[in-house]
PDB file of C-alpha atoms and ligand atoms in Angstrom:
ATOM      1  CA  MET A   1     -11.772  -5.480 -17.849  1.00  0.00           C
ATOM      2  CA  ASN A   2      -9.381  -8.174 -18.985  1.00  0.00           C
ATOM      3  CA  ALA A   3      -5.671  -7.517 -19.470  1.00  0.00           C
ATOM      4  CA  ILE A   4      -2.860  -9.592 -20.906  1.00  0.00           C
ATOM      5  CA  ILE A   5       0.660  -9.795 -19.524  1.00  0.00           C
ATOM      6  CA  THR A   6       2.933  -8.606 -22.322  1.00  0.00           C
ATOM      7  CA  SER A   7       6.296  -8.820 -20.574  1.00  0.00           C
ATOM      8  CA  ILE A   8       7.888 -10.082 -17.384  1.00  0.00           C
ATOM      9  CA  ALA A   9      11.331  -8.988 -16.199  1.00  0.00           C
ATOM     10  CA  GLN A  10      13.404  -9.523 -13.089  1.00  0.00           C
ATOM     11  CA  ALA A  11      14.103  -6.243 -11.257  1.00  0.00           C
ATOM     12  CA  GLY A  12      15.929  -7.120  -8.048  1.00  0.00           C
ATOM     13  CA  ALA A  13      16.015 -10.332  -6.036  1.00  0.00           C
ATOM     14  CA  ASP A  14      12.499 -11.758  -5.785  1.00  0.00           C
ATOM     15  CA  VAL A  15      11.021  -8.818  -7.708  1.00  0.00           C
ATOM     16  CA  ARG A  16       9.356  -9.244 -11.077  1.00  0.00           C
ATOM     17  CA  VAL A  17       8.041  -6.423 -13.231  1.00  0.00           C
ATOM     18  CA  PHE A  18       4.898  -7.142 -15.241  1.00  0.00           C
ATOM     19  CA  GLU A  19       3.590  -5.081 -18.126  1.00  0.00           C
ATOM     20  CA  LEU A  20      -0.058  -5.400 -19.041  1.00  0.00           C
ATOM     21  CA  LYS A  21      -2.207  -4.249 -21.930  1.00  0.00           C
ATOM     22  CA  SER A  22      -5.939  -4.478 -22.389  1.00  0.00           C
ATOM     23  CA  ALA A  23      -7.038  -7.772 -23.868  1.00  0.00           C
ATOM     24  CA  ASP A  24      -9.239  -6.200 -26.546  1.00  0.00           C
ATOM     25  CA  GLY A  25      -6.916  -3.333 -27.465  1.00  0.00           C
ATOM     26  CA  THR A  26      -9.084  -0.597 -25.931  1.00  0.00           C
ATOM     27  CA  PRO A  27      -7.175   2.184 -24.134  1.00  0.00           C
ATOM     28  CA  LEU A  28      -6.457   1.595 -20.457  1.00  0.00           C
ATOM     29  CA  PRO A  29      -8.035   4.068 -18.012  1.00  0.00           C
ATOM     30  CA  ALA A  30      -5.801   6.950 -16.936  1.00  0.00           C
ATOM     31  CA  TYR A  31      -4.387   7.128 -13.420  1.00  0.00           C
ATOM     32  CA  ALA A  32      -2.499   9.525 -11.191  1.00  0.00           C
ATOM     33  CA  PRO A  33       0.778   8.727  -9.400  1.00  0.00           C
ATOM     34  CA  GLY A  34       0.223   6.656  -6.276  1.00  0.00           C
ATOM     35  CA  ALA A  35      -2.682   4.701  -7.797  1.00  0.00           C
ATOM     36  CA  HIS A  36      -2.998   0.963  -7.444  1.00  0.00           C
ATOM     37  CA  LEU A  37      -4.753  -1.702  -9.413  1.00  0.00           C
ATOM     38  CA  ASP A  38      -6.863  -4.667  -8.293  1.00  0.00           C
ATOM     39  CA  LEU A  39      -5.732  -7.837 -10.048  1.00  0.00           C
ATOM     40  CA  THR A  40      -7.858 -10.968  -9.981  1.00  0.00           C
ATOM     41  CA  LEU A  41      -5.316 -13.757 -10.172  1.00  0.00           C
ATOM     42  CA  GLY A  42      -5.672 -17.178 -11.714  1.00  0.00           C
ATOM     43  CA  ASN A  43      -6.229 -18.705  -8.265  1.00  0.00           C
ATOM     44  CA  GLY A  44      -9.194 -16.377  -7.656  1.00  0.00           C
ATOM     45  CA  LEU A  45      -7.430 -14.082  -5.186  1.00  0.00           C
ATOM     46  CA  VAL A  46      -7.718 -10.332  -5.630  1.00  0.00           C
ATOM     47  CA  ARG A  47      -4.579  -8.385  -4.847  1.00  0.00           C
ATOM     48  CA  GLN A  48      -3.556  -4.733  -5.076  1.00  0.00           C
ATOM     49  CA  TYR A  49      -0.370  -3.536  -6.760  1.00  0.00           C
ATOM     50  CA  SER A  50       0.817   0.027  -7.321  1.00  0.00           C
ATOM     51  CA  LEU A  51       1.263   1.251 -10.860  1.00  0.00           C
ATOM     52  CA  CYS A  52       4.818   2.335 -11.514  1.00  0.00           C
ATOM     53  CA  CYS A  53       5.144   3.469 -15.123  1.00  0.00           C
ATOM     54  CA  ARG A  54       7.665   6.074 -16.120  1.00  0.00           C
ATOM     55  CA  ASP A  55       5.255   7.644 -18.594  1.00  0.00           C
ATOM     56  CA  PRO A  56       1.641   6.686 -17.908  1.00  0.00           C
ATOM     57  CA  SER A  57       0.103   5.623 -21.188  1.00  0.00           C
ATOM     58  CA  PRO A  58      -3.259   4.170 -22.246  1.00  0.00           C
ATOM     59  CA  GLU A  59      -1.314   1.362 -23.912  1.00  0.00           C
ATOM     60  CA  ARG A  60       0.175  -0.348 -20.892  1.00  0.00           C
ATOM     61  CA  TYR A  61       0.284  -0.678 -17.152  1.00  0.00           C
ATOM     62  CA  ARG A  62       3.406  -1.646 -15.239  1.00  0.00           C
ATOM     63  CA  ILE A  63       3.544  -3.193 -11.775  1.00  0.00           C
ATOM     64  CA  ALA A  64       6.400  -4.639  -9.714  1.00  0.00           C
ATOM     65  CA  VAL A  65       5.720  -7.596  -7.441  1.00  0.00           C
ATOM     66  CA  LYS A  66       8.034  -8.849  -4.727  1.00  0.00           C
ATOM     67  CA  ARG A  67       7.664 -12.481  -3.846  1.00  0.00           C
ATOM     68  CA  ASP A  68       6.663 -12.485  -0.215  1.00  0.00           C
ATOM     69  CA  PRO A  69       8.000 -15.514   1.696  1.00  0.00           C
ATOM     70  CA  ALA A  70       4.816 -15.364   3.763  1.00  0.00           C
ATOM     71  CA  SER A  71       2.679 -14.983   0.639  1.00  0.00           C
ATOM     72  CA  ARG A  72      -0.990 -15.759   1.137  1.00  0.00           C
ATOM     73  CA  GLY A  73      -1.143 -16.769  -2.531  1.00  0.00           C
ATOM     74  CA  GLY A  74      -0.849 -13.420  -4.367  1.00  0.00           C
ATOM     75  CA  SER A  75       2.806 -12.775  -5.056  1.00  0.00           C
ATOM     76  CA  ALA A  76       3.585 -16.510  -5.092  1.00  0.00           C
ATOM     77  CA  TRP A  77       1.016 -17.071  -7.859  1.00  0.00           C
ATOM     78  CA  LEU A  78       2.371 -14.173  -9.928  1.00  0.00           C
ATOM     79  CA  HIS A  79       5.926 -15.439  -9.557  1.00  0.00           C
ATOM     80  CA  GLU A  80       5.208 -19.107 -10.180  1.00  0.00           C
ATOM     81  CA  HIS A  81       2.294 -19.230 -12.596  1.00  0.00           C
ATOM     82  CA  ALA A  82       1.984 -15.950 -14.502  1.00  0.00           C
ATOM     83  CA  GLU A  83       3.512 -15.951 -17.980  1.00  0.00           C
ATOM     84  CA  VAL A  84       3.601 -13.662 -20.977  1.00  0.00           C
ATOM     85  CA  GLY A  85       0.157 -14.073 -22.532  1.00  0.00           C
ATOM     86  CA  THR A  86      -1.617 -14.843 -19.232  1.00  0.00           C
ATOM     87  CA  MET A  87      -4.962 -13.058 -19.010  1.00  0.00           C
ATOM     88  CA  LEU A  88      -5.985 -11.361 -15.770  1.00  0.00           C
ATOM     89  CA  GLU A  89      -9.037  -9.415 -14.740  1.00  0.00           C
ATOM     90  CA  ILE A  90      -8.135  -5.922 -13.565  1.00  0.00           C
ATOM     91  CA  GLY A  91     -10.144  -3.212 -11.856  1.00  0.00           C
ATOM     92  CA  LEU A  92     -10.054   0.512 -12.410  1.00  0.00           C
ATOM     93  CA  PRO A  93      -6.981   2.247 -10.959  1.00  0.00           C
ATOM     94  CA  ARG A  94      -7.766   3.583  -7.499  1.00  0.00           C
ATOM     95  CA  ASN A  95      -5.829   6.164  -5.589  1.00  0.00           C
ATOM     96  CA  ALA A  96      -5.774   6.849  -1.860  1.00  0.00           C
ATOM     97  CA  PHE A  97      -2.171   8.050  -1.986  1.00  0.00           C
ATOM     98  CA  GLY A  98      -2.178  10.920  -4.479  1.00  0.00           C
ATOM     99  CA  LEU A  99       0.238  13.820  -4.575  1.00  0.00           C
ATOM    100  CA  GLY A 100      -1.054  17.018  -3.010  1.00  0.00           C
ATOM    101  CA  GLN A 101      -0.808  20.538  -4.341  1.00  0.00           C
ATOM    102  CA  SER A 102       1.924  21.793  -2.015  1.00  0.00           C
ATOM    103  CA  ASN A 103       4.852  23.560  -3.636  1.00  0.00           C
ATOM    104  CA  ASP A 104       7.179  22.441  -0.863  1.00  0.00           C
ATOM    105  CA  PRO A 105       9.907  19.937  -1.755  1.00  0.00           C
ATOM    106  CA  HIS A 106       8.764  16.327  -1.698  1.00  0.00           C
ATOM    107  CA  LEU A 107      10.642  13.629   0.200  1.00  0.00           C
ATOM    108  CA  LEU A 108       9.716  10.189  -1.103  1.00  0.00           C
ATOM    109  CA  LEU A 109      10.914   7.562   1.384  1.00  0.00           C
ATOM    110  CA  ALA A 110      10.659   3.933   0.330  1.00  0.00           C
ATOM    111  CA  GLY A 111      11.271   0.757   2.295  1.00  0.00           C
ATOM    112  CA  GLY A 112      11.821  -2.211  -0.031  1.00  0.00           C
ATOM    113  CA  ILE A 113       9.064  -2.837  -2.557  1.00  0.00           C
ATOM    114  CA  GLY A 114       7.260   0.218  -1.147  1.00  0.00           C
ATOM    115  CA  ILE A 115       9.190   2.023  -3.849  1.00  0.00           C
ATOM    116  CA  THR A 116       6.489   1.310  -6.465  1.00  0.00           C
ATOM    117  CA  PRO A 117       3.973   4.117  -5.835  1.00  0.00           C
ATOM    118  CA  LEU A 118       6.809   6.497  -4.976  1.00  0.00           C
ATOM    119  CA  LEU A 119       8.528   5.798  -8.274  1.00  0.00           C
ATOM    120  CA  SER A 120       5.417   6.925 -10.146  1.00  0.00           C
ATOM    121  CA  MET A 121       5.406  10.066  -8.016  1.00  0.00           C
ATOM    122  CA  ALA A 122       9.086  10.707  -8.708  1.00  0.00           C
ATOM    123  CA  TYR A 123       8.549  10.506 -12.468  1.00  0.00           C
ATOM    124  CA  ALA A 124       5.521  12.811 -12.215  1.00  0.00           C
ATOM    125  CA  LEU A 125       7.402  15.373 -10.118  1.00  0.00           C
ATOM    126  CA  LEU A 126      10.298  15.170 -12.562  1.00  0.00           C
ATOM    127  CA  ARG A 127       7.973  15.882 -15.500  1.00  0.00           C
ATOM    128  CA  ALA A 128       6.450  18.799 -13.601  1.00  0.00           C
ATOM    129  CA  GLY A 129       9.875  20.274 -12.769  1.00  0.00           C
ATOM    130  CA  ARG A 130       9.176  20.132  -9.028  1.00  0.00           C
ATOM    131  CA  GLU A 131      11.754  19.624  -6.292  1.00  0.00           C
ATOM    132  CA  PHE A 132      11.918  16.133  -4.810  1.00  0.00           C
ATOM    133  CA  HIS A 133      14.240  13.486  -3.454  1.00  0.00           C
ATOM    134  CA  LEU A 134      13.572   9.749  -3.615  1.00  0.00           C
ATOM    135  CA  ALA A 135      15.328   7.600  -1.004  1.00  0.00           C
ATOM    136  CA  SER A 136      15.213   3.831  -1.366  1.00  0.00           C
ATOM    137  CA  PHE A 137      16.060   1.614   1.618  1.00  0.00           C
ATOM    138  CA  ALA A 138      16.733  -2.092   1.087  1.00  0.00           C
ATOM    139  CA  ARG A 139      18.129  -5.058   2.970  1.00  0.00           C
ATOM    140  CA  ASP A 140      21.126  -5.278   0.621  1.00  0.00           C
ATOM    141  CA  GLN A 141      22.116  -4.323  -2.911  1.00  0.00           C
ATOM    142  CA  ALA A 142      20.716  -7.522  -4.402  1.00  0.00           C
ATOM    143  CA  ALA A 143      17.356  -6.890  -2.766  1.00  0.00           C
ATOM    144  CA  LEU A 144      17.073  -3.326  -4.099  1.00  0.00           C
ATOM    145  CA  PRO A 145      13.862  -3.242  -6.165  1.00  0.00           C
ATOM    146  CA  LEU A 146      13.818  -1.618  -9.603  1.00  0.00           C
ATOM    147  CA  PRO A 147      17.542  -0.715  -9.661  1.00  0.00           C
ATOM    148  CA  ASP A 148      17.468   0.270 -13.351  1.00  0.00           C
ATOM    149  CA  ASP A 149      14.902   2.987 -12.666  1.00  0.00           C
ATOM    150  CA  LEU A 150      16.762   4.274  -9.623  1.00  0.00           C
ATOM    151  CA  THR A 151      20.075   4.570 -11.449  1.00  0.00           C
ATOM    152  CA  SER A 152      18.601   5.813 -14.744  1.00  0.00           C
ATOM    153  CA  ILE A 153      19.864   9.046 -16.261  1.00  0.00           C
ATOM    154  CA  ALA A 154      16.472  10.608 -15.643  1.00  0.00           C
ATOM    155  CA  LEU A 155      16.367   9.952 -11.919  1.00  0.00           C
ATOM    156  CA  HIS A 156      19.760   9.173 -10.437  1.00  0.00           C
ATOM    157  CA  ALA A 157      20.597  12.768  -9.442  1.00  0.00           C
ATOM    158  CA  ARG A 158      17.434  12.864  -7.307  1.00  0.00           C
ATOM    159  CA  VAL A 159      17.842   9.415  -5.774  1.00  0.00           C
ATOM    160  CA  SER A 160      19.749   8.082  -2.792  1.00  0.00           C
ATOM    161  CA  ILE A 161      20.142   4.374  -2.082  1.00  0.00           C
ATOM    162  CA  HIS A 162      20.539   3.051   1.459  1.00  0.00           C
ATOM    163  CA  VAL A 163      21.320  -0.649   1.809  1.00  0.00           C
ATOM    164  CA  GLY A 164      22.324  -2.973   4.623  1.00  0.00           C
ATOM    165  CA  LEU A 165      21.497  -0.571   7.466  1.00  0.00           C
ATOM    166  CA  ASP A 166      20.506  -1.648  10.948  1.00  0.00           C
ATOM    167  CA  PRO A 167      17.533   0.126  12.588  1.00  0.00           C
ATOM    168  CA  HIS A 168      19.785   2.660  14.289  1.00  0.00           C
ATOM    169  CA  GLN A 169      21.525   3.532  11.005  1.00  0.00           C
ATOM    170  CA  THR A 170      18.170   3.740   9.219  1.00  0.00           C
ATOM    171  CA  ARG A 171      16.962   6.236  11.806  1.00  0.00           C
ATOM    172  CA  SER A 172      20.128   8.345  11.364  1.00  0.00           C
ATOM    173  CA  SER A 173      19.853   8.298   7.572  1.00  0.00           C
ATOM    174  CA  LEU A 174      16.198   9.344   7.651  1.00  0.00           C
ATOM    175  CA  ALA A 175      16.914  12.113  10.168  1.00  0.00           C
ATOM    176  CA  GLN A 176      19.800  13.329   8.006  1.00  0.00           C
ATOM    177  CA  LEU A 177      17.632  13.372   4.888  1.00  0.00           C
ATOM    178  CA  MET A 178      14.924  15.344   6.651  1.00  0.00           C
ATOM    179  CA  ALA A 179      17.428  17.756   8.160  1.00  0.00           C
ATOM    180  CA  GLY A 180      18.226  18.943   4.641  1.00  0.00           C
ATOM    181  CA  TYR A 181      14.786  20.537   4.291  1.00  0.00           C
ATOM    182  CA  PRO A 182      13.200  23.265   6.404  1.00  0.00           C
ATOM    183  CA  ARG A 183       9.821  22.270   4.955  1.00  0.00           C
ATOM    184  CA  ALA A 184       8.788  19.203   2.982  1.00  0.00           C
ATOM    185  CA  GLU A 185       5.890  16.945   2.108  1.00  0.00           C
ATOM    186  CA  VAL A 186       6.850  13.391   3.078  1.00  0.00           C
ATOM    187  CA  TYR A 187       5.439  10.383   1.242  1.00  0.00           C
ATOM    188  CA  THR A 188       6.354   6.938   2.493  1.00  0.00           C
ATOM    189  CA  CYS A 189       5.534   3.342   1.686  1.00  0.00           C
ATOM    190  CA  GLY A 190       7.149   0.171   2.998  1.00  0.00           C
ATOM    191  CA  PRO A 191       7.139  -2.206   5.951  1.00  0.00           C
ATOM    192  CA  ALA A 192       5.260  -0.986   9.019  1.00  0.00           C
ATOM    193  CA  PRO A 193       8.355  -0.452  11.231  1.00  0.00           C
ATOM    194  CA  PHE A 194       9.950   1.658   8.479  1.00  0.00           C
ATOM    195  CA  MET A 195       6.855   3.812   8.036  1.00  0.00           C
ATOM    196  CA  ASP A 196       6.480   4.147  11.809  1.00  0.00           C
ATOM    197  CA  LEU A 197      10.013   5.516  11.950  1.00  0.00           C
ATOM    198  CA  VAL A 198       9.367   7.945   9.089  1.00  0.00           C
ATOM    199  CA  THR A 199       6.156   9.050  10.785  1.00  0.00           C
ATOM    200  CA  GLU A 200       7.865   9.614  14.117  1.00  0.00           C
ATOM    201  CA  LEU A 201      10.765  11.612  12.662  1.00  0.00           C
ATOM    202  CA  GLY A 202       8.682  13.401  10.021  1.00  0.00           C
ATOM    203  CA  ALA A 203       5.999  14.533  12.471  1.00  0.00           C
ATOM    204  CA  THR A 204       8.664  16.110  14.670  1.00  0.00           C
ATOM    205  CA  ARG A 205      10.437  17.779  11.781  1.00  0.00           C
ATOM    206  CA  PHE A 206       7.592  18.857   9.492  1.00  0.00           C
ATOM    207  CA  GLY A 207       4.337  18.269  11.407  1.00  0.00           C
ATOM    208  CA  ALA A 208       1.855  15.427  11.023  1.00  0.00           C
ATOM    209  CA  GLN A 209      -0.045  17.245   8.266  1.00  0.00           C
ATOM    210  CA  SER A 210       2.973  16.842   5.954  1.00  0.00           C
ATOM    211  CA  LEU A 211       3.043  13.046   6.208  1.00  0.00           C
ATOM    212  CA  HIS A 212       1.408  10.718   3.706  1.00  0.00           C
ATOM    213  CA  GLN A 213       1.709   6.953   3.723  1.00  0.00           C
ATOM    214  CA  GLU A 214       0.400   3.805   2.121  1.00  0.00           C
ATOM    215  CA  SER A 215       0.738   0.231   3.257  1.00  0.00           C
ATOM    216  CA  PHE A 216       0.097  -2.997   1.421  1.00  0.00           C
ATOM    217  CA  GLN A 217       0.681  -5.152   4.439  1.00  0.00           C
ATOM    218  CA  ALA A 218      -1.661  -6.328   7.112  1.00  0.00           C
ATOM    219  CA  PRO A 219      -0.951  -4.143  10.142  1.00  0.00           C
ATOM    220  CA  LEU A 220       0.879  -5.767  13.010  1.00  0.00           C
ATOM    221  CA  PRO A 221      -1.133  -6.225  16.197  1.00  0.00           C
ATOM    222  CA  ALA A 222      -0.995  -2.928  18.079  1.00  0.00           C
ATOM    223  CA  SER A 223       0.075  -2.856  21.697  1.00  0.00           C
ATOM    224  CA  GLY A 224      -3.328  -1.521  22.782  1.00  0.00           C
ATOM    225  CA  ASP A 225      -5.332  -4.218  21.011  1.00  0.00           C
ATOM    226  CA  ARG A 226      -7.686  -6.113  23.279  1.00  0.00           C
ATOM    227  CA  PRO A 227     -10.433  -8.676  22.861  1.00  0.00           C
ATOM    228  CA  PHE A 228     -13.921  -7.427  22.024  1.00  0.00           C
ATOM    229  CA  ARG A 229     -17.303  -8.763  20.979  1.00  0.00           C
ATOM    230  CA  ILE A 230     -19.192  -8.216  17.761  1.00  0.00           C
ATOM    231  CA  ARG A 231     -22.964  -8.040  18.142  1.00  0.00           C
ATOM    232  CA  LEU A 232     -25.044  -8.744  15.070  1.00  0.00           C
ATOM    233  CA  LYS A 233     -28.452  -7.235  14.324  1.00  0.00           C
ATOM    234  CA  ASN A 234     -30.180 -10.429  15.465  1.00  0.00           C
ATOM    235  CA  GLY A 235     -28.482 -10.128  18.853  1.00  0.00           C
ATOM    236  CA  ARG A 236     -25.954 -12.897  18.292  1.00  0.00           C
ATOM    237  CA  GLU A 237     -22.503 -12.134  19.706  1.00  0.00           C
ATOM    238  CA  LEU A 238     -19.064 -13.303  18.559  1.00  0.00           C
ATOM    239  CA  ASP A 239     -15.795 -13.076  20.494  1.00  0.00           C
ATOM    240  CA  VAL A 240     -12.824 -11.496  18.705  1.00  0.00           C
ATOM    241  CA  PRO A 241      -9.632 -12.415  20.571  1.00  0.00           C
ATOM    242  CA  VAL A 242      -6.336 -10.556  20.223  1.00  0.00           C
ATOM    243  CA  GLY A 243      -4.388 -11.861  17.239  1.00  0.00           C
ATOM    244  CA  ARG A 244      -7.499 -12.843  15.251  1.00  0.00           C
ATOM    245  CA  SER A 245      -9.303 -10.542  12.848  1.00  0.00           C
ATOM    246  CA  ALA A 246     -12.970  -9.697  13.213  1.00  0.00           C
ATOM    247  CA  LEU A 247     -13.385 -10.810   9.603  1.00  0.00           C
ATOM    248  CA  ALA A 248     -11.997 -14.269  10.367  1.00  0.00           C
ATOM    249  CA  CYS A 249     -14.363 -14.560  13.336  1.00  0.00           C
ATOM    250  CA  LEU A 250     -17.345 -13.538  11.201  1.00  0.00           C
ATOM    251  CA  GLN A 251     -16.437 -16.021   8.479  1.00  0.00           C
ATOM    252  CA  GLU A 252     -15.839 -18.799  10.971  1.00  0.00           C
ATOM    253  CA  ALA A 253     -19.313 -18.196  12.366  1.00  0.00           C
ATOM    254  CA  GLY A 254     -20.776 -18.595   8.882  1.00  0.00           C
ATOM    255  CA  ILE A 255     -21.648 -14.915   8.421  1.00  0.00           C
ATOM    256  CA  ASP A 256     -21.648 -13.723   4.818  1.00  0.00           C
ATOM    257  CA  ALA A 257     -18.809 -11.159   4.977  1.00  0.00           C
ATOM    258  CA  PRO A 258     -17.365 -10.229   1.569  1.00  0.00           C
ATOM    259  CA  CYS A 259     -13.658  -9.520   1.456  1.00  0.00           C
ATOM    260  CA  SER A 260     -10.827  -9.116  -1.000  1.00  0.00           C
ATOM    261  CA  CYS A 261      -7.443  -7.741   0.088  1.00  0.00           C
ATOM    262  CA  GLU A 262      -7.714  -8.637   3.802  1.00  0.00           C
ATOM    263  CA  ILE A 263      -5.154  -5.922   4.579  1.00  0.00           C
ATOM    264  CA  GLY A 264      -7.414  -2.885   4.881  1.00  0.00           C
ATOM    265  CA  VAL A 265      -6.843  -1.232   1.519  1.00  0.00           C
ATOM    266  CA  CYS A 266      -9.730  -2.226  -0.769  1.00  0.00           C
ATOM    267  CA  GLY A 267     -12.860  -1.452   1.265  1.00  0.00           C
ATOM    268  CA  THR A 268     -14.692  -4.621   0.158  1.00  0.00           C
ATOM    269  CA  CYS A 269     -15.368  -5.718   3.728  1.00  0.00           C
ATOM    270  CA  ARG A 270     -16.670  -2.305   4.876  1.00  0.00           C
ATOM    271  CA  VAL A 271     -19.683  -2.576   7.156  1.00  0.00           C
ATOM    272  CA  ALA A 272     -21.765   0.042   8.982  1.00  0.00           C
ATOM    273  CA  ILE A 273     -21.412   0.441  12.746  1.00  0.00           C
ATOM    274  CA  VAL A 274     -24.698   0.487  14.656  1.00  0.00           C
ATOM    275  CA  SER A 275     -23.140   1.224  18.058  1.00  0.00           C
ATOM    276  CA  GLY A 276     -19.741   1.073  19.727  1.00  0.00           C
ATOM    277  CA  GLN A 277     -16.447   2.544  18.640  1.00  0.00           C
ATOM    278  CA  ALA A 278     -13.857   1.225  16.194  1.00  0.00           C
ATOM    279  CA  ARG A 279     -10.103   1.388  16.398  1.00  0.00           C
ATOM    280  CA  HIS A 280      -9.209   1.844  12.746  1.00  0.00           C
ATOM    281  CA  HIS A 281      -6.146   0.117  11.298  1.00  0.00           C
ATOM    282  CA  ASP A 282      -7.082   0.360   7.619  1.00  0.00           C
ATOM    283  CA  SER A 283      -5.757   2.688   4.965  1.00  0.00           C
ATOM    284  CA  PHE A 284      -9.027   2.742   2.991  1.00  0.00           C
ATOM    285  CA  LEU A 285     -11.275   5.070   4.978  1.00  0.00           C
ATOM    286  CA  SER A 286     -10.526   8.775   4.871  1.00  0.00           C
ATOM    287  CA  ASP A 287      -9.756  10.594   8.118  1.00  0.00           C
ATOM    288  CA  GLU A 288     -13.261  12.075   7.990  1.00  0.00           C
ATOM    289  CA  GLU A 289     -14.859   8.666   7.540  1.00  0.00           C
ATOM    290  CA  LYS A 290     -12.852   7.272  10.433  1.00  0.00           C
ATOM    291  CA  ALA A 291     -13.829  10.204  12.623  1.00  0.00           C
ATOM    292  CA  SER A 292     -17.511   9.797  11.683  1.00  0.00           C
ATOM    293  CA  GLY A 293     -17.668   6.510  13.595  1.00  0.00           C
ATOM    294  CA  LYS A 294     -19.937   5.061  10.924  1.00  0.00           C
ATOM    295  CA  TRP A 295     -17.756   2.469   9.256  1.00  0.00           C
ATOM    296  CA  PHE A 296     -15.717  -0.582  10.226  1.00  0.00           C
ATOM    297  CA  LEU A 297     -13.315  -2.705   8.186  1.00  0.00           C
ATOM    298  CA  PRO A 298     -13.321  -6.076   9.949  1.00  0.00           C
ATOM    299  CA  CYS A 299     -10.290  -7.444   8.100  1.00  0.00           C
ATOM    300  CA  VAL A 300      -7.904  -5.237  10.104  1.00  0.00           C
ATOM    301  CA  SER A 301      -9.740  -2.901  12.461  1.00  0.00           C
ATOM    302  CA  ARG A 302     -10.739  -3.532  16.029  1.00  0.00           C
ATOM    303  CA  ALA A 303     -12.929  -1.975  18.705  1.00  0.00           C
ATOM    304  CA  THR A 304     -12.160   0.297  21.605  1.00  0.00           C
ATOM    305  CA  THR A 305     -15.480  -0.587  23.233  1.00  0.00           C
ATOM    306  CA  GLU A 306     -16.231  -4.002  24.703  1.00  0.00           C
ATOM    307  CA  VAL A 307     -18.993  -4.537  22.169  1.00  0.00           C
ATOM    308  CA  LEU A 308     -19.254  -3.348  18.590  1.00  0.00           C
ATOM    309  CA  THR A 309     -22.675  -3.736  17.017  1.00  0.00           C
ATOM    310  CA  LEU A 310     -22.529  -4.059  13.260  1.00  0.00           C
ATOM    311  CA  ASP A 311     -25.146  -3.778  10.542  1.00  0.00           C
ATOM    312  CA  LEU A 312     -24.881  -7.472   9.748  1.00  0.00           C
TER     313      LEU A 312
HETATM  314  S1  FES B 401     -11.000  -6.922   2.610  1.00  0.00           S
HETATM  315 FE1  FES B 401     -10.040  -5.202   1.715  1.00  0.00          FE
HETATM  316  S2  FES B 401     -10.337  -3.664   3.220  1.00  0.00           S
HETATM  317 FE2  FES B 401     -11.081  -5.446   4.179  1.00  0.00          FE
END
């Protein structure tokens, strides 16, 4: 459906908040906290942004976008070209990061702009009268995203703000936060090193089953990554070196390989595995789908076998 930008506001250095309404006045589809939206931008790119409304309503969507210095054209376009009145195509809200049913306290741990899905969760938990704490980590006070929400009367008693910390101090602060809870469900979103730290500390404190995360960044090359070959159905083989995605290799070889986000969250590039084993780096497939060995997302995932034969 088409949506129109109805307002744009600055909410932290390099962060702009956009409100959208449907172009024809029809109600917007409902969503649960943690959901994100596909936006087709004026330059043709499709990007995913978490919805972060205080009160979800069929009248408007709200997203916050940080301008990424290494932008591949998504955040830069929204910061430089989008205006009030700009029309965008949007998809249905999708959610791979929903709140579970646990009655344990919820720790919502945000690194930078990773606050957006967690803010929706915080408002939902607040409405439901459930116990939670939202911790927002940022480079410095100016870089803190959505400061008005974090310091609002509704939320401030359940929020802690951590700015200007080095990695050692970040580790201590996270450990201290977790130490305040004998049991908790931990939800985290932010840069990969931040989420890795949360995962390491949270798994020790609460167990891996209590950890939930979402990333909107391409994963960094993993230490165990190695070159592999993709074999196509016609027998043709392509080399995938370390540091280059399988998707890029397929496209370079002229193979028709649809894609959208290129960071492993949308599932557009999903392809069936004929033989071989994948090393999954995406956040689209469920744990069961990953364990099934049937699917491969070439934009981010790799192979643990020398050859991965794909249904292409
Ligand atoms: S292009 Fe979105 S998951 Fe691969």
